[in-house]
Short mmCIF file of C-alpha atoms and ligand atoms in Angstrom, two decimals:
data_model
loop_
_atom_site.label_atom_id
_atom_site.label_comp_id
_atom_site.label_asym_id
_atom_site.label_seq_id
_atom_site.Cartn_x
_atom_site.Cartn_y
_atom_site.Cartn_z
CA MET Z 24 -2.36 0.67 49.25
CA GLY Z 25 -4.52 3.57 50.30
CA ILE Z 26 -6.33 3.77 46.94
CA VAL Z 27 -10.06 4.44 47.13
CA ARG Z 28 -12.66 2.76 44.90
CA ALA Z 29 -13.47 6.08 43.16
CA THR Z 30 -9.88 6.36 41.94
CA LEU Z 31 -9.81 2.83 40.52
CA ARG Z 32 -13.17 2.99 38.71
CA PRO Z 33 -12.18 5.29 35.77
CA ASP Z 34 -8.95 3.32 35.25
CA LEU Z 35 -10.81 0.01 35.21
CA SER Z 36 -13.45 1.42 32.90
CA PHE Z 37 -10.70 2.56 30.50
CA LEU Z 38 -9.15 -0.92 30.57
CA THR Z 39 -12.48 -2.66 29.97
CA LYS Z 40 -13.43 -0.24 27.15
CA SER Z 41 -10.12 -0.90 25.47
CA LYS Z 42 -10.79 -4.66 25.97
CA ILE Z 43 -7.60 -5.23 27.95
CA LEU Z 44 -9.71 -6.25 30.97
CA GLU Z 45 -13.08 -7.93 30.92
CA ALA Z 46 -15.68 -7.72 33.67
CA ARG Z 47 -18.05 -10.54 34.67
CA PRO Z 48 -20.61 -10.52 37.46
CA ARG Z 49 -19.42 -12.60 40.44
CA VAL Z 50 -16.02 -13.11 38.74
CA GLY Z 51 -14.85 -9.52 38.72
CA TYR Z 52 -12.21 -8.10 36.42
CA TYR Z 53 -9.88 -10.42 34.54
CA TYR Z 54 -7.17 -10.02 31.89
CA SER Z 55 -8.59 -10.68 28.42
CA GLY Z 56 -5.30 -11.80 26.92
CA GLU Z 57 -5.47 -8.84 24.52
CA ASN Z 58 -2.62 -6.44 24.83
CA PHE Z 59 -2.13 -2.97 23.49
CA PHE Z 60 -0.02 -4.17 20.56
CA SER Z 61 -2.46 -6.85 19.42
CA GLN Z 62 -5.16 -4.16 19.33
CA VAL Z 63 -3.00 -1.75 17.35
CA SER Z 64 -2.25 -4.61 14.95
CA GLU Z 65 -5.97 -5.39 14.58
CA GLU Z 66 -6.84 -1.73 13.91
CA ILE Z 67 -4.02 -1.28 11.37
CA LYS Z 68 -5.17 -4.35 9.43
CA LYS Z 69 -8.63 -2.77 9.00
CA ILE Z 70 -7.23 -0.08 6.68
CA ARG Z 71 -7.91 -1.10 3.06
CA VAL Z 72 -5.82 -0.35 -0.02
CA LYS Z 73 -8.90 1.39 -1.52
CA ASP Z 74 -8.90 3.87 1.40
CA LEU Z 75 -5.52 5.35 0.51
CA LYS Z 76 -4.44 4.32 -2.98
CA ALA Z 77 -2.99 7.04 -5.20
CA VAL Z 78 -4.01 7.61 -8.81
CA PRO Z 79 -2.15 5.25 -11.15
CA ALA Z 80 0.91 6.64 -12.98
CA VAL Z 81 1.08 4.84 -16.32
CA VAL Z 82 2.64 4.99 -19.78
CA SER Z 83 1.64 3.13 -22.93
CA ASP Z 84 3.58 0.05 -23.97
CA LYS Z 85 4.23 1.90 -27.26
CA SER Z 86 6.39 4.49 -25.43
CA SER Z 87 10.13 4.85 -25.82
CA VAL Z 88 12.50 4.94 -22.85
CA TYR Z 89 12.96 8.69 -23.51
CA GLU Z 90 9.18 9.36 -23.30
CA THR Z 91 8.97 7.28 -20.13
CA ILE Z 92 11.74 9.28 -18.44
CA VAL Z 93 9.93 12.53 -19.34
CA THR Z 94 6.66 11.14 -17.88
CA LEU Z 95 8.49 10.15 -14.69
CA PHE Z 96 9.53 13.79 -14.22
CA VAL Z 97 6.18 15.28 -15.28
CA LEU Z 98 4.19 13.06 -12.89
CA ASP Z 99 6.86 13.39 -10.18
CA VAL Z 100 6.87 9.67 -9.36
CA GLY Z 101 9.53 7.03 -8.79
CA SER Z 102 8.06 4.20 -10.87
CA LEU Z 103 5.61 3.88 -13.73
CA PHE Z 104 3.28 1.09 -14.79
CA ILE Z 105 3.25 0.12 -18.44
CA VAL Z 106 -0.20 -0.54 -19.90
CA SER Z 107 -1.43 -1.82 -23.24
CA GLU Z 108 -4.61 -0.76 -25.03
CA GLY Z 109 -7.60 -1.12 -22.73
CA GLY Z 110 -5.46 -0.20 -19.69
CA LEU Z 111 -4.21 -3.76 -19.09
CA LEU Z 112 -1.05 -4.04 -16.98
CA GLU Z 113 2.02 -5.17 -18.97
CA GLY Z 114 4.99 -4.03 -16.89
CA VAL Z 115 6.59 -1.80 -14.30
CA VAL Z 116 9.66 0.36 -14.62
CA SER Z 117 11.61 1.95 -11.77
CA ARG Z 118 13.97 4.93 -11.56
CA LYS Z 119 16.98 2.61 -11.49
CA ASP Z 120 15.76 0.55 -14.49
CA LEU Z 121 15.73 3.84 -16.45
CA LEU Z 122 19.07 5.02 -15.07
CA LYS Z 123 20.68 1.72 -16.06
CA ILE Z 124 19.51 1.92 -19.68
CA ALA Z 125 20.40 5.65 -19.84
CA LEU Z 126 24.01 4.77 -18.94
CA GLY Z 127 24.24 2.62 -22.10
CA GLN Z 128 25.12 3.80 -25.61
CA GLY Z 129 21.73 3.43 -27.37
CA ASP Z 130 19.42 6.22 -28.55
CA LEU Z 131 16.75 6.41 -25.83
CA HIS Z 132 14.20 7.64 -28.40
CA LYS Z 133 14.56 4.35 -30.23
CA VAL Z 134 14.58 1.90 -27.29
CA PRO Z 135 11.04 0.65 -26.55
CA ILE Z 136 10.10 0.68 -22.86
CA THR Z 137 9.00 -2.97 -23.19
CA VAL Z 138 12.70 -3.93 -23.46
CA VAL Z 139 13.50 -2.39 -20.07
CA MET Z 140 10.42 -3.09 -17.95
CA THR Z 141 9.82 -5.91 -15.50
CA ARG Z 142 6.97 -7.70 -17.18
CA MET Z 143 3.87 -9.73 -16.39
CA PRO Z 144 3.44 -12.25 -14.82
CA ASN Z 145 6.34 -11.21 -12.55
CA ILE Z 146 4.58 -8.12 -11.19
CA VAL Z 147 3.57 -7.99 -7.55
CA THR Z 148 0.08 -6.47 -7.29
CA VAL Z 149 -2.65 -5.74 -4.75
CA THR Z 150 -6.42 -5.40 -5.03
CA PRO Z 151 -8.52 -2.51 -3.60
CA GLU Z 152 -9.90 -4.85 -0.91
CA ASP Z 153 -6.48 -5.98 0.36
CA SER Z 154 -5.30 -4.50 3.65
CA LEU Z 155 -2.75 -1.68 3.51
CA TRP Z 156 -0.68 -3.76 5.93
CA HIS Z 157 -0.51 -6.58 3.36
CA ALA Z 158 0.66 -4.02 0.76
CA ALA Z 159 3.40 -2.88 3.18
CA GLN Z 160 4.41 -6.52 3.72
CA LEU Z 161 4.76 -7.04 -0.07
CA LEU Z 162 6.84 -3.85 -0.44
CA VAL Z 163 9.20 -5.02 2.31
CA GLU Z 164 9.44 -8.68 1.24
CA HIS Z 165 10.03 -7.94 -2.46
CA GLU Z 166 12.25 -4.90 -1.78
CA ILE Z 167 10.26 -2.70 -4.18
CA ASP Z 168 8.90 0.85 -3.95
CA SER Z 169 5.47 0.55 -5.54
CA LEU Z 170 2.58 -1.79 -6.23
CA PRO Z 171 -0.11 -1.49 -8.89
CA VAL Z 172 -3.65 -1.75 -7.51
CA VAL Z 173 -5.50 -3.97 -9.97
CA LYS Z 174 -8.87 -5.44 -10.87
CA PRO Z 175 -9.45 -8.36 -13.26
CA ALA Z 176 -10.46 -7.10 -16.71
CA VAL Z 177 -11.02 -8.37 -20.23
CA TYR Z 178 -10.07 -6.32 -23.30
CA GLU Z 179 -10.91 -7.61 -26.77
CA GLY Z 180 -11.20 -11.15 -25.45
CA ARG Z 181 -7.87 -11.03 -23.60
CA GLU Z 182 -7.95 -11.51 -19.83
CA GLY Z 183 -5.68 -9.33 -17.79
CA LEU Z 184 -5.42 -6.84 -14.92
CA GLU Z 185 -6.65 -3.25 -15.15
CA VAL Z 186 -4.59 -0.73 -13.16
CA VAL Z 187 -6.92 1.26 -10.89
CA GLY Z 188 -4.40 2.75 -8.47
CA ARG Z 189 -0.97 2.73 -6.91
CA ILE Z 190 0.45 2.03 -3.46
CA THR Z 191 3.95 3.33 -2.76
CA LYS Z 192 6.22 3.68 0.24
CA THR Z 193 4.91 7.27 0.44
CA THR Z 194 1.35 5.96 0.85
CA ILE Z 195 2.46 3.84 3.80
CA THR Z 196 4.42 6.74 5.34
CA LYS Z 197 1.34 9.02 5.04
CA ALA Z 198 -0.88 6.37 6.68
CA PHE Z 199 1.63 6.00 9.53
CA TYR Z 200 1.68 9.79 9.97
CA GLU Z 201 -2.13 10.02 10.02
CA LEU Z 202 -2.38 7.17 12.54
CA GLY Z 203 0.12 9.01 14.75
CA GLN Z 204 -2.06 12.12 14.61
CA GLY Z 205 -4.87 10.07 16.11
CA LEU Z 206 -7.18 11.02 13.24
CA PRO Z 207 -9.24 8.55 11.23
CA ILE Z 208 -7.55 7.50 7.99
CA MET Z 209 -9.13 9.42 5.05
CA GLN Z 210 -11.61 7.03 3.47
CA GLY Z 211 -11.35 6.80 -0.31
CA GLY Z 212 -8.51 9.33 -0.33
CA GLU Z 213 -6.55 9.64 -3.55
CA SER Z 214 -3.03 10.84 -2.80
CA THR Z 215 -0.42 11.41 -5.47
P1 ADP G 312 14.54 1.13 -7.80
O1 ADP G 312 14.96 0.14 -8.88
O2 ADP G 312 14.54 2.56 -8.31
O3 ADP G 312 15.26 0.94 -6.51
P2 ADP G 312 12.30 -0.54 -7.00
O4 ADP G 312 12.97 -1.04 -5.77
O5 ADP G 312 10.82 -0.26 -6.93
O6 ADP G 312 12.97 0.80 -7.51
O7 ADP G 312 12.52 -1.62 -8.17
C1 ADP G 312 13.47 -2.64 -8.11
C2 ADP G 312 13.22 -3.59 -9.28
O8 ADP G 312 11.97 -4.25 -9.10
C3 ADP G 312 13.16 -2.91 -10.66
O9 ADP G 312 13.82 -3.70 -11.61
C4 ADP G 312 11.66 -2.81 -10.97
O10 ADP G 312 11.37 -2.95 -12.35
C5 ADP G 312 11.10 -4.01 -10.20
N1 ADP G 312 9.77 -3.70 -9.62
C6 ADP G 312 9.30 -2.54 -9.14
N2 ADP G 312 8.04 -2.65 -8.71
C7 ADP G 312 7.68 -3.94 -8.92
C8 ADP G 312 6.48 -4.69 -8.70
N3 ADP G 312 5.39 -4.15 -8.15
N4 ADP G 312 6.48 -6.01 -9.05
C9 ADP G 312 7.58 -6.58 -9.60
N5 ADP G 312 8.73 -5.93 -9.84
C10 ADP G 312 8.79 -4.62 -9.51
#
């Protein structure tokens, strides 16, 4: 083919460094079975929820629908987690849950948020140690926009889940953007 050894060497070294080819004495170079996409997949699955989770956006379970709508605007978020005393997760409420109740006739100051929210144990959650890829999978499979990041907790003898963060579709979009920039994902970053 008219290609000299010196031309091939850097290419082969790139392929062995990226584990696509492996080199063995007396065998030579051989295809490892790894392809570019399996490596990308492996790298993506190393990113943890704790590396990118945003601060939790919560309201008390004593709040009215009106107060919850105000909080949604103040915090500039699309969903809120409802917590009881001690920070235990009780529910989640989305933009559309609030829109739906706002279209009704009732006085929003008098309707408790607990009437509107999706409640435990039907809440899809992740832990700080889960992979961000798993969080993305849950968002897609359950057709939801956000996930509370939780840790087991006990408050006044009651076992529950403490909300320690939030993963949203924005978190996943930011991670995708940072990966595309070729920069390491910000470790322990707290986005909003
Ligand atoms: P929207 O309703 O504004 O499109 P979502 O798609 O996030 O926002 O919510 C759809 C429904 O799923 C809502 O009724 C909401 O209460 C519920 N929901 C949102 N997040 C979760 C979650 N993490 N686990 C369980 N249910 C959820």
